[in-house]
Amino acid sequence: MADLRLVTSWDDSHPVDRRLAALLARHGIAGTFFVPASNREGRPVMAPADLRALAAEGFEIAAHTRDHRRLAGLPRDEVGRQLADGRRRLEDILGAAVTGFAYPGGHPGPHGRQAALAAGFAYARGTEMFRLDPGPDRFLMATTMQFHPHRWAGLARNWLRRGGGFDRFGLAWRLAAAGDLDRGLAALVETGLARGGVFHLWSHGWEIDERDLWPALDRACALLAAAIPPGRRLTVRDLPA
Ligand SMILES: [Zn+2]
């Protein structure tokens, strides 16, 4: 069987992420939480004590801008401030270096990638799906699937990002044809086990909660934990470069 690693990442730092972390911990699955210092879209964020608790439990706390600004329309200096301030505030809370970053909405815009480098991050995650590796760009890291019941159009739009490609099409097709999240995840895990690489599952805790995907996520974690042994379940930070 090919060597498959598992990473999971969870955006926006909604307070339900404590519940999400407990679910992951129950299955022995690592997680990276991308945390904006505040959220201008009005969603609450975890308190500093929650972030420190998650870090103490071994989860990675990573940055997601100062107040969840989409970067695409912002001038260069504001992009730089969003990234640098967001990182500094998290480091003040945690008393430890923060090396990971994710672009709000998944799009770096014209300045985001350079700003992530300049702010001293070691990687930046996007939201491109259907890959079984982080992709060629450590500063626009790809994922395998979002834990979200996407319709065909959403899957097709994501596939078309950065040029589509035959290899990614295979995974997109398997996910779309599966019809639901349980079967979709199972199909992609099966492909991952055959090919090896990195299986990167991501989503938002608030979305799991709003759609009541908790039982589905519990089943997904059970499936992933059965397929991928503990030593292969990493935070994004711990993925080999
Ligand atoms: Zn976000």
mmCIF file of N, CA and C in Angstrom, residues 31-140:
data_model
loop_
_atom_site.group_PDB
_atom_site.id
_atom_site.type_symbol
_atom_site.label_atom_id
_atom_site.label_comp_id
_atom_site.label_asym_id
_atom_site.label_seq_id
_atom_site.Cartn_x
_atom_site.Cartn_y
_atom_site.Cartn_z
ATOM 1 N N GLY A 31 -4.691 18.555 13.684
ATOM 2 C CA GLY A 31 -5.416 19.621 12.996
ATOM 3 C C GLY A 31 -4.668 20.937 13.065
ATOM 4 N N THR A 32 -4.853 21.732 12.028
ATOM 5 C CA THR A 32 -4.327 23.101 11.977
ATOM 6 C C THR A 32 -5.518 24.047 11.943
ATOM 7 N N PHE A 33 -5.521 25.028 12.830
ATOM 8 C CA PHE A 33 -6.615 25.998 12.897
ATOM 9 C C PHE A 33 -6.120 27.350 12.397
ATOM 10 N N PHE A 34 -6.761 27.854 11.325
ATOM 11 C CA PHE A 34 -6.391 29.152 10.763
ATOM 12 C C PHE A 34 -7.276 30.228 11.387
ATOM 13 N N VAL A 35 -6.628 31.143 12.081
ATOM 14 C CA VAL A 35 -7.294 32.021 13.042
ATOM 15 C C VAL A 35 -7.090 33.500 12.682
ATOM 16 N N PRO A 36 -8.174 34.209 12.323
ATOM 17 C CA PRO A 36 -8.057 35.668 12.229
ATOM 18 C C PRO A 36 -8.184 36.265 13.631
ATOM 19 N N ALA A 37 -7.531 37.403 13.866
ATOM 20 C CA ALA A 37 -7.621 38.016 15.199
ATOM 21 C C ALA A 37 -9.054 38.427 15.487
ATOM 22 N N SER A 38 -9.779 38.885 14.462
ATOM 23 C CA SER A 38 -11.203 39.146 14.594
ATOM 24 C C SER A 38 -11.821 38.867 13.224
ATOM 25 N N ASN A 39 -13.157 38.906 13.163
ATOM 26 C CA ASN A 39 -13.790 38.590 11.886
ATOM 27 C C ASN A 39 -14.748 39.700 11.498
ATOM 28 N N ARG A 40 -14.366 40.450 10.464
ATOM 29 C CA ARG A 40 -15.175 41.595 10.045
ATOM 30 C C ARG A 40 -16.514 41.165 9.464
ATOM 31 N N GLU A 41 -16.678 39.865 9.152
ATOM 32 C CA GLU A 41 -17.959 39.372 8.649
ATOM 33 C C GLU A 41 -18.946 39.125 9.787
ATOM 34 N N GLY A 42 -18.503 39.378 11.027
ATOM 35 C CA GLY A 42 -19.429 39.330 12.148
ATOM 36 C C GLY A 42 -19.443 38.014 12.920
ATOM 37 N N ARG A 43 -18.712 37.024 12.445
ATOM 38 C CA ARG A 43 -18.687 35.767 13.192
ATOM 39 C C ARG A 43 -17.759 35.906 14.401
ATOM 40 N N PRO A 44 -18.153 35.332 15.532
ATOM 41 C CA PRO A 44 -17.256 35.377 16.693
ATOM 42 C C PRO A 44 -16.007 34.534 16.456
ATOM 43 N N VAL A 45 -14.961 34.835 17.201
ATOM 44 C CA VAL A 45 -13.731 34.042 17.128
ATOM 45 C C VAL A 45 -13.394 33.519 18.524
ATOM 46 N N MET A 46 -12.569 32.491 18.551
ATOM 47 C CA MET A 46 -12.190 31.898 19.829
ATOM 48 C C MET A 46 -11.441 32.900 20.697
ATOM 49 N N ALA A 47 -11.629 32.768 22.007
ATOM 50 C CA ALA A 47 -10.930 33.619 22.968
ATOM 51 C C ALA A 47 -9.463 33.181 23.065
ATOM 52 N N PRO A 48 -8.590 34.104 23.507
ATOM 53 C CA PRO A 48 -7.170 33.739 23.664
ATOM 54 C C PRO A 48 -6.955 32.460 24.472
ATOM 55 N N ALA A 49 -7.735 32.275 25.551
ATOM 56 C CA ALA A 49 -7.554 31.067 26.379
ATOM 57 C C ALA A 49 -7.857 29.800 25.571
ATOM 58 N N ASP A 50 -8.838 29.878 24.666
ATOM 59 C CA ASP A 50 -9.155 28.719 23.816
ATOM 60 C C ASP A 50 -7.986 28.399 22.895
ATOM 61 N N LEU A 51 -7.393 29.438 22.313
ATOM 62 C CA LEU A 51 -6.270 29.219 21.396
ATOM 63 C C LEU A 51 -5.086 28.589 22.134
ATOM 64 N N ARG A 52 -4.834 29.098 23.341
ATOM 65 C CA ARG A 52 -3.737 28.525 24.119
ATOM 66 C C ARG A 52 -4.032 27.073 24.479
ATOM 67 N N ALA A 53 -5.299 26.771 24.780
ATOM 68 C CA ALA A 53 -5.669 25.394 25.125
ATOM 69 C C ALA A 53 -5.463 24.467 23.926
ATOM 70 N N LEU A 54 -5.889 24.908 22.741
ATOM 71 C CA LEU A 54 -5.717 24.069 21.546
ATOM 72 C C LEU A 54 -4.233 23.845 21.256
ATOM 73 N N ALA A 55 -3.438 24.903 21.385
ATOM 74 C CA ALA A 55 -1.996 24.761 21.137
ATOM 75 C C ALA A 55 -1.391 23.763 22.128
ATOM 76 N N ALA A 56 -1.842 23.847 23.394
ATOM 77 C CA ALA A 56 -1.314 22.937 24.419
ATOM 78 C C ALA A 56 -1.709 21.490 24.126
ATOM 79 N N GLU A 57 -2.835 21.303 23.426
ATOM 80 C CA GLU A 57 -3.269 19.945 23.068
ATOM 81 C C GLU A 57 -2.557 19.415 21.830
ATOM 82 N N GLY A 58 -1.677 20.216 21.247
ATOM 83 C CA GLY A 58 -0.887 19.747 20.105
ATOM 84 C C GLY A 58 -1.415 20.195 18.757
ATOM 85 N N PHE A 59 -2.504 20.964 18.733
ATOM 86 C CA PHE A 59 -2.996 21.482 17.464
ATOM 87 C C PHE A 59 -2.125 22.658 17.028
ATOM 88 N N GLU A 60 -2.043 22.850 15.726
ATOM 89 C CA GLU A 60 -1.315 24.005 15.211
ATOM 90 C C GLU A 60 -2.268 25.201 15.141
ATOM 91 N N ILE A 61 -1.827 26.324 15.679
ATOM 92 C CA ILE A 61 -2.569 27.578 15.529
ATOM 93 C C ILE A 61 -1.824 28.399 14.481
ATOM 94 N N ALA A 62 -2.536 28.737 13.410
ATOM 95 C CA ALA A 62 -1.912 29.444 12.296
ATOM 96 C C ALA A 62 -2.758 30.674 11.953
ATOM 97 N N ALA A 63 -2.214 31.549 11.127
ATOM 98 C CA ALA A 63 -2.805 32.872 10.917
ATOM 99 C C ALA A 63 -3.783 32.880 9.732
ATOM 100 N N HIS A 64 -4.662 33.888 9.735
ATOM 101 C CA HIS A 64 -5.708 33.988 8.711
ATOM 102 C C HIS A 64 -6.081 35.465 8.537
ATOM 103 N N THR A 65 -5.082 36.329 8.577
ATOM 104 C CA THR A 65 -5.172 37.809 8.546
ATOM 105 C C THR A 65 -5.667 38.388 9.869
ATOM 106 N N ARG A 66 -5.582 39.709 9.963
ATOM 107 C CA ARG A 66 -5.980 40.389 11.196
ATOM 108 C C ARG A 66 -7.490 40.316 11.402
ATOM 109 N N ASP A 67 -8.276 40.641 10.371
ATOM 110 C CA ASP A 67 -9.729 40.619 10.577
ATOM 111 C C ASP A 67 -10.492 40.009 9.392
ATOM 112 N N HIS A 68 -9.876 38.957 8.842
ATOM 113 C CA HIS A 68 -10.524 38.173 7.799
ATOM 114 C C HIS A 68 -10.858 39.023 6.579
ATOM 115 N N ARG A 69 -9.899 39.789 6.126
ATOM 116 C CA ARG A 69 -10.060 40.557 4.900
ATOM 117 C C ARG A 69 -9.719 39.692 3.700
ATOM 118 N N ARG A 70 -10.561 39.737 2.668
ATOM 119 C CA ARG A 70 -10.190 39.146 1.372
ATOM 120 C C ARG A 70 -9.099 40.022 0.784
ATOM 121 N N LEU A 71 -8.047 39.422 0.301
ATOM 122 C CA LEU A 71 -6.867 40.200 -0.074
ATOM 123 C C LEU A 71 -6.926 40.742 -1.490
ATOM 124 N N ALA A 72 -7.770 40.138 -2.338
ATOM 125 C CA ALA A 72 -7.680 40.420 -3.778
ATOM 126 C C ALA A 72 -7.849 41.900 -4.111
ATOM 127 N N GLY A 73 -8.712 42.627 -3.403
ATOM 128 C CA GLY A 73 -8.962 44.020 -3.764
ATOM 129 C C GLY A 73 -8.160 45.025 -2.963
ATOM 130 N N LEU A 74 -7.250 44.569 -2.122
ATOM 131 C CA LEU A 74 -6.564 45.482 -1.211
ATOM 132 C C LEU A 74 -5.242 45.971 -1.779
ATOM 133 N N PRO A 75 -4.870 47.226 -1.437
ATOM 134 C CA PRO A 75 -3.538 47.695 -1.838
ATOM 135 C C PRO A 75 -2.435 46.926 -1.100
ATOM 136 N N ARG A 76 -1.274 46.950 -1.684
ATOM 137 C CA ARG A 76 -0.159 46.147 -1.195
ATOM 138 C C ARG A 76 0.164 46.391 0.288
ATOM 139 N N ASP A 77 0.190 47.657 0.704
ATOM 140 C CA ASP A 77 0.600 47.913 2.091
ATOM 141 C C ASP A 77 -0.456 47.430 3.087
ATOM 142 N N GLU A 78 -1.731 47.487 2.694
ATOM 143 C CA GLU A 78 -2.783 46.982 3.587
ATOM 144 C C GLU A 78 -2.713 45.453 3.683
ATOM 145 N N VAL A 79 -2.406 44.811 2.567
ATOM 146 C CA VAL A 79 -2.213 43.352 2.602
ATOM 147 C C VAL A 79 -1.086 43.001 3.573
ATOM 148 N N GLY A 80 0.010 43.749 3.473
ATOM 149 C CA GLY A 80 1.149 43.505 4.368
ATOM 150 C C GLY A 80 0.756 43.670 5.827
ATOM 151 N N ARG A 81 -0.015 44.725 6.119
ATOM 152 C CA ARG A 81 -0.443 44.953 7.508
ATOM 153 C C ARG A 81 -1.364 43.849 8.002
ATOM 154 N N GLN A 82 -2.306 43.434 7.147
ATOM 155 C CA GLN A 82 -3.227 42.357 7.532
ATOM 156 C C GLN A 82 -2.468 41.094 7.945
ATOM 157 N N LEU A 83 -1.439 40.769 7.170
ATOM 158 C CA LEU A 83 -0.697 39.535 7.448
ATOM 159 C C LEU A 83 0.213 39.692 8.658
ATOM 160 N N ALA A 84 0.942 40.818 8.710
ATOM 161 C CA ALA A 84 1.901 41.012 9.806
ATOM 162 C C ALA A 84 1.171 41.187 11.136
ATOM 163 N N ASP A 85 0.095 41.997 11.161
ATOM 164 C CA ASP A 85 -0.647 42.208 12.412
ATOM 165 C C ASP A 85 -1.313 40.921 12.879
ATOM 166 N N GLY A 86 -1.905 40.203 11.934
ATOM 167 C CA GLY A 86 -2.565 38.946 12.303
ATOM 168 C C GLY A 86 -1.582 37.981 12.937
ATOM 169 N N ARG A 87 -0.394 37.905 12.362
ATOM 170 C CA ARG A 87 0.608 36.990 12.907
ATOM 171 C C ARG A 87 1.072 37.447 14.290
ATOM 172 N N ARG A 88 1.348 38.755 14.410
ATOM 173 C CA ARG A 88 1.872 39.271 15.683
ATOM 174 C C ARG A 88 0.865 39.062 16.810
ATOM 175 N N ARG A 89 -0.405 39.313 16.541
ATOM 176 C CA ARG A 89 -1.410 39.153 17.608
ATOM 177 C C ARG A 89 -1.488 37.711 18.087
ATOM 178 N N LEU A 90 -1.407 36.771 17.136
ATOM 179 C CA LEU A 90 -1.437 35.359 17.545
ATOM 180 C C LEU A 90 -0.192 34.999 18.346
ATOM 181 N N GLU A 91 0.950 35.501 17.915
ATOM 182 C CA GLU A 91 2.187 35.175 18.637
ATOM 183 C C GLU A 91 2.172 35.763 20.038
ATOM 184 N N ASP A 92 1.568 36.955 20.196
ATOM 185 C CA ASP A 92 1.430 37.546 21.531
ATOM 186 C C ASP A 92 0.554 36.665 22.421
ATOM 187 N N ILE A 93 -0.510 36.120 21.853
ATOM 188 C CA ILE A 93 -1.423 35.267 22.627
ATOM 189 C C ILE A 93 -0.750 33.955 23.014
ATOM 190 N N LEU A 94 -0.045 33.372 22.043
ATOM 191 C CA LEU A 94 0.492 32.024 22.248
ATOM 192 C C LEU A 94 1.872 32.035 22.898
ATOM 193 N N GLY A 95 2.595 33.134 22.761
ATOM 194 C CA GLY A 95 3.980 33.155 23.231
ATOM 195 C C GLY A 95 4.849 32.190 22.445
ATOM 196 N N ALA A 96 4.517 31.979 21.194
ATOM 197 C CA ALA A 96 5.265 31.043 20.351
ATOM 198 C C ALA A 96 5.172 31.512 18.903
ATOM 199 N N ALA A 97 6.102 31.047 18.089
ATOM 200 C CA ALA A 97 6.124 31.441 16.678
ATOM 201 C C ALA A 97 4.921 30.857 15.939
ATOM 202 N N VAL A 98 4.360 31.637 15.032
ATOM 203 C CA VAL A 98 3.274 31.191 14.155
ATOM 204 C C VAL A 98 3.834 31.159 12.743
ATOM 205 N N THR A 99 3.825 29.996 12.124
ATOM 206 C CA THR A 99 4.525 29.865 10.840
ATOM 207 C C THR A 99 3.578 29.583 9.672
ATOM 208 N N GLY A 100 2.308 29.343 9.969
ATOM 209 C CA GLY A 100 1.371 28.996 8.905
ATOM 210 C C GLY A 100 0.371 30.100 8.641
ATOM 211 N N PHE A 101 -0.146 30.132 7.427
ATOM 212 C CA PHE A 101 -1.092 31.161 7.018
ATOM 213 C C PHE A 101 -2.041 30.563 5.985
ATOM 214 N N ALA A 102 -3.305 31.022 6.004
ATOM 215 C CA ALA A 102 -4.246 30.672 4.929
ATOM 216 C C ALA A 102 -4.907 31.948 4.429
ATOM 217 N N TYR A 103 -5.099 32.046 3.102
ATOM 218 C CA TYR A 103 -5.726 33.216 2.490
ATOM 219 C C TYR A 103 -7.235 33.179 2.722
ATOM 220 N N PRO A 104 -7.829 34.238 3.293
ATOM 221 C CA PRO A 104 -9.295 34.271 3.397
ATOM 222 C C PRO A 104 -9.926 34.122 2.006
ATOM 223 N N GLY A 105 -10.874 33.209 1.884
ATOM 224 C CA GLY A 105 -11.502 32.956 0.588
ATOM 225 C C GLY A 105 -10.623 32.161 -0.361
ATOM 226 N N GLY A 106 -9.402 31.879 0.047
ATOM 227 C CA GLY A 106 -8.522 31.031 -0.766
ATOM 228 C C GLY A 106 -7.743 31.757 -1.850
ATOM 229 N N HIS A 107 -7.999 33.057 -2.022
ATOM 230 C CA HIS A 107 -7.352 33.786 -3.123
ATOM 231 C C HIS A 107 -6.291 34.757 -2.602
ATOM 232 N N PRO A 108 -5.063 34.624 -3.057
ATOM 233 C CA PRO A 108 -4.013 35.538 -2.590
ATOM 234 C C PRO A 108 -4.106 36.928 -3.215
ATOM 235 N N GLY A 109 -4.815 37.056 -4.339
ATOM 236 C CA GLY A 109 -4.812 38.348 -5.024
ATOM 237 C C GLY A 109 -3.413 38.660 -5.539
ATOM 238 N N PRO A 110 -3.209 39.874 -6.028
ATOM 239 C CA PRO A 110 -1.913 40.188 -6.646
ATOM 240 C C PRO A 110 -0.765 40.313 -5.634
ATOM 241 N N HIS A 111 -1.056 40.574 -4.363
ATOM 242 C CA HIS A 111 0.018 40.858 -3.402
ATOM 243 C C HIS A 111 0.163 39.836 -2.286
ATOM 244 N N GLY A 112 -0.816 38.937 -2.149
ATOM 245 C CA GLY A 112 -0.848 38.073 -0.973
ATOM 246 C C GLY A 112 0.335 37.137 -0.850
ATOM 247 N N ARG A 113 0.726 36.550 -1.964
ATOM 248 C CA ARG A 113 1.801 35.561 -1.896
ATOM 249 C C ARG A 113 3.106 36.202 -1.421
ATOM 250 N N GLN A 114 3.425 37.362 -2.022
ATOM 251 C CA GLN A 114 4.649 38.072 -1.649
ATOM 252 C C GLN A 114 4.569 38.544 -0.194
ATOM 253 N N ALA A 115 3.387 38.985 0.222
ATOM 254 C CA ALA A 115 3.211 39.446 1.607
ATOM 255 C C ALA A 115 3.386 38.297 2.596
ATOM 256 N N ALA A 116 2.925 37.097 2.226
ATOM 257 C CA ALA A 116 3.078 35.940 3.112
ATOM 258 C C ALA A 116 4.559 35.596 3.291
ATOM 259 N N LEU A 117 5.311 35.693 2.209
ATOM 260 C CA LEU A 117 6.765 35.495 2.292
ATOM 261 C C LEU A 117 7.396 36.567 3.179
ATOM 262 N N ALA A 118 7.021 37.835 2.914
ATOM 263 C CA ALA A 118 7.627 38.954 3.645
ATOM 264 C C ALA A 118 7.279 38.915 5.126
ATOM 265 N N ALA A 119 6.088 38.416 5.467
ATOM 266 C CA ALA A 119 5.674 38.353 6.876
ATOM 267 C C ALA A 119 6.372 37.220 7.625
ATOM 268 N N GLY A 120 7.111 36.399 6.905
ATOM 269 C CA GLY A 120 7.913 35.366 7.558
ATOM 270 C C GLY A 120 7.212 34.035 7.729
ATOM 271 N N PHE A 121 6.097 33.844 7.046
ATOM 272 C CA PHE A 121 5.436 32.539 7.132
ATOM 273 C C PHE A 121 6.247 31.477 6.389
ATOM 274 N N ALA A 122 6.049 30.228 6.786
ATOM 275 C CA ALA A 122 6.749 29.118 6.132
ATOM 276 C C ALA A 122 5.904 28.506 5.012
ATOM 277 N N TYR A 123 4.595 28.754 5.074
ATOM 278 C CA TYR A 123 3.702 28.248 4.024
ATOM 279 C C TYR A 123 2.415 29.065 4.046
ATOM 280 N N ALA A 124 1.658 28.987 2.959
ATOM 281 C CA ALA A 124 0.333 29.619 2.903
ATOM 282 C C ALA A 124 -0.608 28.687 2.155
ATOM 283 N N ARG A 125 -1.750 28.380 2.780
ATOM 284 C CA ARG A 125 -2.703 27.444 2.166
ATOM 285 C C ARG A 125 -3.770 28.179 1.363
ATOM 286 N N GLY A 126 -4.081 27.654 0.196
ATOM 287 C CA GLY A 126 -5.210 28.124 -0.593
ATOM 288 C C GLY A 126 -6.383 27.184 -0.395
ATOM 289 N N THR A 127 -7.339 27.196 -1.332
ATOM 290 C CA THR A 127 -8.490 26.293 -1.206
ATOM 291 C C THR A 127 -8.696 25.448 -2.455
ATOM 292 N N GLU A 128 -7.667 25.365 -3.283
ATOM 293 C CA GLU A 128 -7.730 24.472 -4.436
ATOM 294 C C GLU A 128 -7.853 23.030 -3.918
ATOM 295 N N MET A 129 -8.806 22.304 -4.473
ATOM 296 C CA MET A 129 -9.009 20.916 -4.034
ATOM 297 C C MET A 129 -8.492 19.932 -5.087
ATOM 298 N N PHE A 130 -8.718 18.662 -4.806
ATOM 299 C CA PHE A 130 -8.490 17.544 -5.736
ATOM 300 C C PHE A 130 -7.011 17.239 -5.969
ATOM 301 N N ARG A 131 -6.181 17.516 -4.983
ATOM 302 C CA ARG A 131 -4.787 17.095 -5.102
ATOM 303 C C ARG A 131 -4.458 16.144 -3.963
ATOM 304 N N LEU A 132 -3.535 15.238 -4.230
ATOM 305 C CA LEU A 132 -3.029 14.337 -3.194
ATOM 306 C C LEU A 132 -1.593 14.700 -2.849
ATOM 307 N N ASP A 133 -1.292 15.983 -2.973
ATOM 308 C CA ASP A 133 -0.016 16.533 -2.514
ATOM 309 C C ASP A 133 -0.242 18.034 -2.323
ATOM 310 N N PRO A 134 0.675 18.710 -1.637
ATOM 311 C CA PRO A 134 0.452 20.154 -1.403
ATOM 312 C C PRO A 134 0.590 20.992 -2.668
ATOM 313 N N GLY A 135 1.007 20.394 -3.766
ATOM 314 C CA GLY A 135 1.174 21.143 -5.005
ATOM 315 C C GLY A 135 2.561 21.753 -5.095
ATOM 316 N N PRO A 136 2.839 22.418 -6.212
ATOM 317 C CA PRO A 136 4.206 22.899 -6.462
ATOM 318 C C PRO A 136 4.562 24.168 -5.692
ATOM 319 N N ASP A 137 3.572 24.853 -5.120
ATOM 320 C CA ASP A 137 3.843 26.160 -4.515
ATOM 321 C C ASP A 137 3.525 26.121 -3.030
ATOM 322 N N ARG A 138 4.556 26.169 -2.208
ATOM 323 C CA ARG A 138 4.384 26.143 -0.748
ATOM 324 C C ARG A 138 3.574 27.364 -0.268
ATOM 325 N N PHE A 139 3.499 28.411 -1.097
ATOM 326 C CA PHE A 139 2.760 29.621 -0.723
ATOM 327 C C PHE A 139 1.403 29.723 -1.418
ATOM 328 N N LEU A 140 0.977 28.630 -2.003
ATOM 329 C CA LEU A 140 -0.419 28.504 -2.440
ATOM 330 C C LEU A 140 -0.752 27.016 -2.373
#
